[in-house]
Amino acid sequence: MNSINHSRRSLLTTTGGAIGLASIGAIGSLTPAAKALAAAQDEKKKIDLPAYASWKNADSLIIHSANTMETKRNAFGSGVITPLDRLFVRNNISPPSEDIVADPDVWQLQIEGVKNPVTISVAELKTLGVTTVAMVLQCSGNGRAYFPSKPSGTQWTVGAAGCVMFTGVPVKAVLEHVGGMNADAKYMTGTGGEPIPEGLDPNTIQVERSVPLEGIENALLAWEINGEPLPLAHGGPLRLIVPGYTGVNNVKYIKRLAFTTEQSAANIQQTGYRLAPQGEKGAPTQKSVWEMPVKSWITHPGEPDAKLKAGNLQIQGLAMGGTSEVTGVEVSVDGGKTWKKAEFTGPDLGPFAWRQFVLPVNLKAGTYTLASRATNKAGDEQPAERLENNRGYLNNSWNDHALTITVA
């Protein structure tokens, strides 16, 4: 579906505040008629989409807010590539105006910290080179809902992730065009194009992320996703793509790319997206949330507490290796007591894409806890337990992502 071809409404607000999800329990004092009306309104809110994402398939999404929508566990589809209308959405602040994707080629990018600083249009970038990479795009907080401490932030389960194909120009080709980066550079820093309200210190809300120079090796400046012009919901007209790194490092609406000696001074870099211990605030001394770890989860059966018929069952799922390609997956039907090797299915689209896997089983009547654990080429194995941290980042615990099913 090409979002450019869809008519869109104007956003009712510019704050991107959460869509209200009032529970029926909160209206217990109302009359039966009022309860019915409120419940109907509540149900409608659950499928409402903001204007910039109005082309999304609401039935496949859990809508947490106007800026946070996740793919349901059973809605990833049967192919390796996640359909765009089901792909999760995460914005740290409200996106810019839809006008910026009307003519993507005119979007301007400043390039700094290089021998020959330049401001360059998307049209000019397209003359420097082109490549396509299949990769997992995943929010840093995917799996946050499974933390018992209930960290603040969107309560993602498994659906703040997707496997997509980005097309654009390699950052290395752009660097060649501008004579290379300055010799003292240590980081690649991308600045997003979201509007900053007048009077605010940009560092308080600006989306600006710095990643180590190793990220340049596979990075690109992308203008297409899954063969379509990059829509506003996913960072169009231009997005910095750093395969193997979490979503926040793949800066949307990028307007500045700099090669810097220090990490960005923005709060989102200095104190946000840090692996702070529970009860502590983020600080520059703590590890930054950059690379994704090895991870997998089961997609079929796709819902907790599923009730199934006894007999043959194809347990299916998705596995990713992070910055190293995934090489194997095991599946357990008894909560991790015993494991069997699953088989990969579908095409191998490269080290940064996920792989589909399947394990045929024959289950008798009873209750089963299904889990999967992946291994990558670097030798990392998906752990049983999560990495505890204050904001619920990088959860790759196979135990947390397990499903309990009933077979009758």
Coordinates of C-alpha atoms in Angstrom, one line a residue:
M1 CA 0.0 0.0 0.0
N2 CA 1.5 3.3 -1.0
S3 CA 0.7 5.8 1.8
I4 CA 1.4 8.7 -0.6
N5 CA -1.8 7.8 -2.5
H6 CA -4.0 8.0 0.5
S7 CA -5.9 11.1 1.5
R8 CA -5.3 12.1 5.1
R9 CA -7.0 14.3 7.6
S10 CA -5.2 17.1 9.6
L11 CA -4.1 16.1 13.0
L12 CA -6.5 17.3 15.7
T13 CA -3.6 18.1 18.0
T14 CA 0.1 18.8 17.6
T15 CA 1.2 17.2 20.8
G16 CA 0.8 13.6 19.8
G17 CA -0.7 12.8 23.2
A18 CA -1.9 9.3 24.0
I19 CA -5.2 8.2 22.7
G20 CA -7.5 7.6 25.7
L21 CA -8.2 4.0 26.4
A22 CA -10.7 4.4 29.2
S23 CA -11.7 1.1 30.8
I24 CA -15.3 0.0 31.4
G25 CA -14.4 -0.6 35.0
A26 CA -13.8 3.2 35.4
I27 CA -17.4 4.0 34.5
G28 CA -19.1 1.7 37.0
S29 CA -21.1 4.5 38.5
L30 CA -22.8 5.4 35.2
T31 CA -26.3 4.4 34.2
P32 CA -26.6 1.3 32.0
A33 CA -27.3 3.5 28.9
A34 CA -24.3 5.7 29.7
K35 CA -22.1 2.7 30.3
A36 CA -23.1 1.3 26.9
L37 CA -22.3 4.6 25.2
A38 CA -19.0 4.9 27.0
A39 CA -18.1 1.3 26.1
A40 CA -18.9 1.9 22.5
Q41 CA -16.8 5.1 22.5
D42 CA -14.0 3.2 24.2
E43 CA -14.1 0.5 21.6
K44 CA -13.9 3.1 18.8
K45 CA -10.9 4.7 20.4
K46 CA -9.1 1.4 20.3
I47 CA -9.1 1.4 16.6
D48 CA -8.7 5.1 15.9
L49 CA -5.6 6.0 14.0
P50 CA -3.9 9.4 13.8
A51 CA -4.1 11.1 10.4
Y52 CA -0.4 10.5 9.5
A53 CA -1.0 6.7 10.0
S54 CA -4.6 6.6 8.8
W55 CA -3.6 4.1 6.1
K56 CA -2.5 1.5 8.7
N57 CA -4.5 -1.8 9.3
A58 CA -6.0 -1.0 12.7
D59 CA -7.1 -4.6 13.1
S60 CA -3.5 -5.8 13.1
L61 CA -2.3 -3.2 15.6
I62 CA -2.5 -2.4 19.3
I63 CA -2.8 1.3 19.5
H64 CA -1.2 2.6 22.7
S65 CA -1.2 6.3 21.7
A66 CA -1.1 8.6 18.7
N67 CA 2.6 8.0 18.5
T68 CA 2.9 4.4 19.6
M69 CA 1.3 1.4 17.8
E70 CA 2.5 -2.2 17.9
T71 CA 1.9 -5.2 15.6
K72 CA -0.2 -7.9 17.2
R73 CA 1.7 -11.2 17.8
N74 CA -0.4 -13.1 15.3
A75 CA -0.3 -10.3 12.7
F76 CA 3.3 -10.4 11.4
G77 CA 2.1 -12.3 8.3
S78 CA 3.6 -15.5 6.8
G79 CA 6.4 -13.8 4.8
V80 CA 9.8 -12.5 6.0
I81 CA 9.0 -8.9 5.2
T82 CA 6.5 -7.2 7.5
P83 CA 3.7 -5.5 5.5
L84 CA 3.9 -1.7 5.9
D85 CA 0.3 -1.4 7.0
R86 CA 1.0 -3.7 9.9
L87 CA 4.5 -2.3 10.9
F88 CA 4.7 -0.7 14.3
V89 CA 5.0 3.0 14.8
R90 CA 7.1 4.8 17.4
N91 CA 7.7 8.6 17.6
N92 CA 9.5 10.2 20.6
I93 CA 7.7 13.5 19.7
S94 CA 5.0 14.3 17.2
P95 CA 6.1 14.1 13.6
P96 CA 6.5 17.1 11.3
S97 CA 3.8 18.2 8.8
E98 CA 2.7 15.8 6.1
D99 CA 3.8 18.4 3.7
I100 CA 7.5 17.3 3.9
V101 CA 6.7 14.0 2.0
A102 CA 4.8 15.7 -0.8
D103 CA 8.0 16.2 -2.8
P104 CA 10.7 14.1 -1.1
D105 CA 13.5 15.0 -3.5
V106 CA 13.6 18.6 -2.2
W107 CA 14.3 17.7 1.4
Q108 CA 17.7 19.1 2.5
L109 CA 20.3 17.4 4.6
Q110 CA 23.3 19.2 6.2
I111 CA 26.5 17.2 6.4
E112 CA 29.0 18.4 9.0
G113 CA 32.2 17.2 10.6
V114 CA 33.7 16.4 7.1
K115 CA 36.4 17.8 4.9
N116 CA 33.8 19.6 2.7
P117 CA 30.6 20.4 4.6
V118 CA 27.6 20.6 2.4
T119 CA 23.8 20.9 2.3
I120 CA 22.5 18.3 -0.1
S121 CA 19.0 17.4 -1.4
V122 CA 17.5 13.9 -1.5
A123 CA 17.6 14.2 -5.3
E124 CA 21.3 14.8 -5.2
L125 CA 21.8 11.9 -2.7
K126 CA 20.2 9.6 -5.2
T127 CA 23.0 10.3 -7.7
L128 CA 25.7 9.2 -5.2
G129 CA 24.8 5.5 -5.0
V130 CA 22.0 3.1 -4.1
T131 CA 21.6 0.0 -2.1
T132 CA 18.9 -2.0 -0.3
V133 CA 19.2 -3.7 3.0
A134 CA 16.7 -6.1 4.7
M135 CA 16.8 -5.5 8.5
V136 CA 14.9 -5.8 11.7
L137 CA 13.6 -2.4 12.9
Q138 CA 12.9 -2.7 16.6
C139 CA 12.1 -0.2 19.4
S140 CA 14.5 -0.3 22.3
G141 CA 11.7 -1.0 24.7
N142 CA 10.1 -3.9 22.8
G143 CA 9.2 -6.5 25.5
R144 CA 8.9 -3.8 28.3
A145 CA 5.5 -5.1 29.3
Y146 CA 7.1 -8.3 30.7
F147 CA 9.2 -6.5 33.3
P148 CA 7.6 -7.1 36.7
S149 CA 8.8 -3.6 37.8
K150 CA 6.5 -2.1 35.1
P151 CA 9.0 0.6 33.9
S152 CA 7.6 3.8 32.6
G153 CA 7.0 4.0 28.8
T154 CA 4.9 2.2 26.3
Q155 CA 4.1 -1.4 27.5
W156 CA 5.2 -3.1 24.3
T157 CA 4.9 -6.9 24.2
V158 CA 6.5 -8.3 21.0
G159 CA 5.1 -6.1 18.3
A160 CA 7.4 -3.0 18.4
A161 CA 9.5 -4.8 15.7
G162 CA 9.3 -5.6 12.0
C163 CA 11.6 -6.8 9.2
V164 CA 11.6 -4.4 6.3
M165 CA 13.7 -3.4 3.3
F166 CA 15.2 0.1 3.3
T167 CA 16.6 1.6 0.0
G168 CA 19.0 4.5 0.0
V169 CA 22.6 5.7 -0.4
P170 CA 25.3 4.1 1.7
V171 CA 26.7 6.6 4.2
K172 CA 30.2 5.6 3.1
A173 CA 29.4 6.8 -0.4
V174 CA 28.2 10.1 0.9
L175 CA 31.4 10.4 3.0
E176 CA 33.5 9.8 -0.2
H177 CA 31.6 12.6 -1.9
V178 CA 32.4 15.1 0.8
G179 CA 36.1 14.1 1.2
G180 CA 35.7 11.9 4.3
M181 CA 35.1 12.7 7.9
N182 CA 37.4 14.8 10.1
A183 CA 40.2 12.9 11.7
D184 CA 39.1 13.4 15.2
A185 CA 35.5 12.1 14.7
K186 CA 34.4 9.4 17.1
Y187 CA 30.6 9.3 16.5
M188 CA 28.0 9.6 13.7
T189 CA 25.3 11.9 14.9
G190 CA 21.9 12.3 13.3
T191 CA 19.5 15.1 14.0
G192 CA 15.7 14.6 13.4
G193 CA 13.5 17.2 11.7
E194 CA 10.7 17.3 14.2
P195 CA 9.7 21.0 14.9
I196 CA 10.9 22.4 18.2
P197 CA 8.4 24.7 19.9
E198 CA 9.7 28.3 20.1
G199 CA 11.3 29.1 23.5
L200 CA 12.3 25.6 24.3
D201 CA 15.9 24.4 24.7
P202 CA 16.2 22.0 21.7
N203 CA 18.3 19.6 23.8
T204 CA 15.3 18.9 26.1
I205 CA 13.2 17.3 23.4
Q206 CA 15.2 17.1 20.2
V207 CA 15.7 13.6 18.7
E208 CA 19.4 13.6 18.1
R209 CA 21.4 10.4 18.4
S210 CA 25.1 9.5 18.2
V211 CA 26.4 6.0 17.5
P212 CA 30.0 4.7 17.3
L213 CA 31.8 4.9 14.0
E214 CA 31.4 1.2 13.5
G215 CA 27.8 1.8 12.7
I216 CA 28.8 3.6 9.5
E217 CA 29.9 0.3 7.9
N218 CA 26.4 -0.7 7.0
A219 CA 24.5 2.6 7.4
L220 CA 22.5 4.3 4.7
L221 CA 20.3 7.4 4.2
A222 CA 17.0 5.8 3.1
W223 CA 14.2 7.3 1.0
E224 CA 12.3 4.0 0.4
I225 CA 10.9 1.2 2.5
N226 CA 9.6 -2.1 1.0
G227 CA 9.9 -0.5 -2.4
E228 CA 7.7 2.5 -1.6
P229 CA 8.5 6.1 -0.9
L230 CA 9.2 6.4 2.9
P231 CA 6.0 7.6 4.5
L232 CA 5.9 10.2 7.3
A233 CA 5.0 7.4 9.8
H234 CA 8.3 5.8 9.2
G235 CA 10.6 8.8 8.9
G236 CA 10.1 10.1 5.4
P237 CA 11.3 11.8 3.3
L238 CA 14.7 10.7 4.6
R239 CA 15.8 8.5 7.4
L240 CA 19.2 7.4 8.8
I241 CA 19.4 3.6 8.9
V242 CA 21.9 1.8 11.1
P243 CA 21.3 -2.0 10.7
G244 CA 21.6 -3.9 13.9
Y245 CA 20.9 -0.9 16.1
T246 CA 17.7 -0.2 17.9
G247 CA 15.0 2.0 16.4
V248 CA 15.8 5.3 18.1
N249 CA 19.3 5.3 16.5
N250 CA 17.6 5.1 13.1
V251 CA 16.8 8.9 13.1
K252 CA 13.6 9.9 11.3
Y253 CA 13.2 13.0 9.1
I254 CA 17.0 13.4 9.3
K255 CA 18.0 17.0 8.6
R256 CA 21.7 16.9 9.8
L257 CA 24.3 14.2 9.7
A258 CA 27.5 15.1 11.6
F259 CA 30.7 13.3 12.4
T260 CA 31.5 14.4 15.9
T261 CA 34.1 14.1 18.6
E262 CA 31.5 13.8 21.4
Q263 CA 28.1 12.3 21.7
S264 CA 25.1 14.6 21.2
A265 CA 24.3 17.0 24.1
A266 CA 20.5 16.2 23.7
N267 CA 18.8 14.6 26.6
I268 CA 17.7 11.7 24.5
Q269 CA 21.4 10.8 24.2
Q270 CA 22.9 12.0 27.5
T271 CA 20.3 10.6 29.9
G272 CA 17.7 8.9 27.7
Y273 CA 18.1 5.4 26.4
R274 CA 20.7 4.4 29.0
L275 CA 20.9 1.1 30.8
A276 CA 20.3 2.6 34.2
P277 CA 19.9 0.3 37.2
Q278 CA 16.4 0.1 38.7
G279 CA 15.6 3.1 40.7
E280 CA 18.3 5.3 39.1
K281 CA 18.0 7.9 36.4
G282 CA 19.8 7.7 33.2
A283 CA 23.3 9.2 33.1
P284 CA 26.1 9.6 30.5
T285 CA 28.3 7.2 32.5
Q286 CA 25.9 4.3 31.8
K287 CA 25.9 2.2 28.7
S288 CA 23.9 3.6 25.8
V289 CA 21.2 1.6 24.1
W290 CA 22.8 1.0 20.7
E291 CA 23.0 -2.6 19.4
M292 CA 20.2 -5.1 19.5
P293 CA 20.8 -8.5 21.2
V294 CA 19.9 -11.9 19.8
K295 CA 16.2 -12.6 20.2
S296 CA 13.2 -14.7 19.1
W297 CA 9.6 -15.3 19.9
I298 CA 6.7 -17.6 18.8
T299 CA 4.1 -16.1 16.5
H300 CA 1.9 -19.2 16.0
P301 CA 0.0 -20.0 18.1
G302 CA -0.1 -16.3 18.3
E303 CA -2.0 -15.5 21.5
P304 CA -1.4 -16.3 25.2
D305 CA -3.9 -18.8 26.7
A306 CA -4.8 -20.1 23.2
K307 CA -7.0 -23.2 23.2
L308 CA -6.2 -25.7 20.5
K309 CA -7.2 -29.2 19.3
A310 CA -4.9 -32.1 20.1
G311 CA -2.8 -33.4 17.3
N312 CA -0.4 -32.0 14.9
L313 CA 0.7 -28.4 15.3
Q314 CA 3.3 -26.3 13.5
I315 CA 4.9 -24.0 16.0
Q316 CA 6.2 -21.0 14.1
G317 CA 8.2 -17.9 15.1
L318 CA 10.7 -15.2 14.2
A319 CA 14.4 -15.0 15.2
M320 CA 17.0 -12.2 14.9
G321 CA 20.7 -12.1 15.6
G322 CA 21.1 -8.4 16.3
T323 CA 24.4 -7.2 14.8
S324 CA 25.4 -10.8 14.0
E325 CA 23.3 -13.1 11.8
V326 CA 21.0 -15.6 13.6
T327 CA 22.3 -19.2 13.1
G328 CA 19.9 -21.4 15.1
V329 CA 16.7 -21.6 17.1
E330 CA 15.5 -24.2 19.6
V331 CA 11.9 -24.6 20.8
S332 CA 10.5 -25.9 24.0
V333 CA 7.0 -27.0 24.8
D334 CA 7.6 -27.5 28.5
G335 CA 8.7 -24.1 29.6
G336 CA 12.4 -24.6 28.9
K337 CA 13.0 -28.0 30.6
T338 CA 13.8 -29.6 27.2
W339 CA 14.5 -28.2 23.8
K340 CA 14.3 -29.3 20.2
K341 CA 16.0 -27.8 17.2
A342 CA 13.6 -25.8 14.9
E343 CA 14.2 -25.4 11.1
F344 CA 14.4 -22.1 9.3
T345 CA 11.9 -21.5 6.6
G346 CA 11.7 -18.9 3.9
P347 CA 14.5 -16.9 2.4
D348 CA 17.7 -15.7 4.1
L349 CA 17.7 -12.0 3.5
G350 CA 21.1 -11.3 5.1
P351 CA 22.6 -10.9 8.6
F352 CA 20.3 -8.0 9.8
A353 CA 17.0 -9.6 8.7
W354 CA 15.1 -12.0 10.9
R355 CA 14.5 -15.6 10.0
Q356 CA 11.2 -17.6 10.2
F357 CA 11.4 -20.9 12.0
V358 CA 9.1 -23.9 12.5
L359 CA 8.9 -27.0 14.7
P360 CA 6.2 -29.6 13.9
V361 CA 4.9 -31.2 17.1
N362 CA 2.1 -33.6 18.0
L363 CA 0.5 -32.5 21.3
K364 CA -1.9 -34.5 23.4
A365 CA -4.5 -32.8 25.6
G366 CA -2.9 -30.7 28.3
T367 CA -1.3 -27.4 29.1
Y368 CA 2.0 -26.4 27.4
T369 CA 4.4 -23.5 27.8
L370 CA 6.0 -22.7 24.4
A371 CA 9.3 -20.9 24.3
S372 CA 12.0 -20.3 21.8
R373 CA 15.7 -19.3 22.1
A374 CA 18.0 -18.2 19.3
T375 CA 21.8 -18.2 18.8
N376 CA 23.8 -15.9 16.5
K377 CA 27.0 -16.2 14.6
A378 CA 28.9 -14.5 17.3
G379 CA 28.0 -17.3 19.7
D380 CA 25.5 -15.3 21.7
E381 CA 22.5 -17.3 23.0
Q382 CA 19.2 -15.8 23.9
P383 CA 19.1 -15.8 27.8
A384 CA 16.4 -17.1 30.0
E385 CA 16.2 -13.9 32.0
R386 CA 15.9 -10.2 31.1
L387 CA 18.6 -7.6 31.7
E388 CA 17.0 -5.6 34.5
N389 CA 17.1 -1.9 34.0
N390 CA 15.2 1.2 35.0
R391 CA 13.4 1.8 31.6
G392 CA 12.8 -1.7 30.4
Y393 CA 15.1 -1.7 27.4
L394 CA 16.5 -4.6 25.4
N395 CA 14.4 -7.4 26.8
N396 CA 15.4 -10.6 25.0
S397 CA 14.4 -13.1 27.7
W398 CA 13.0 -16.3 26.2
N399 CA 11.2 -16.9 29.5
D400 CA 9.4 -13.6 29.3
H401 CA 8.3 -14.2 25.7
A402 CA 7.0 -17.7 26.3
L403 CA 3.3 -18.6 25.7
T404 CA 1.0 -20.9 27.6
I405 CA -1.5 -22.8 25.5
T406 CA -4.3 -25.3 26.3
V407 CA -4.7 -28.4 24.1
A408 CA -8.1 -30.2 24.3

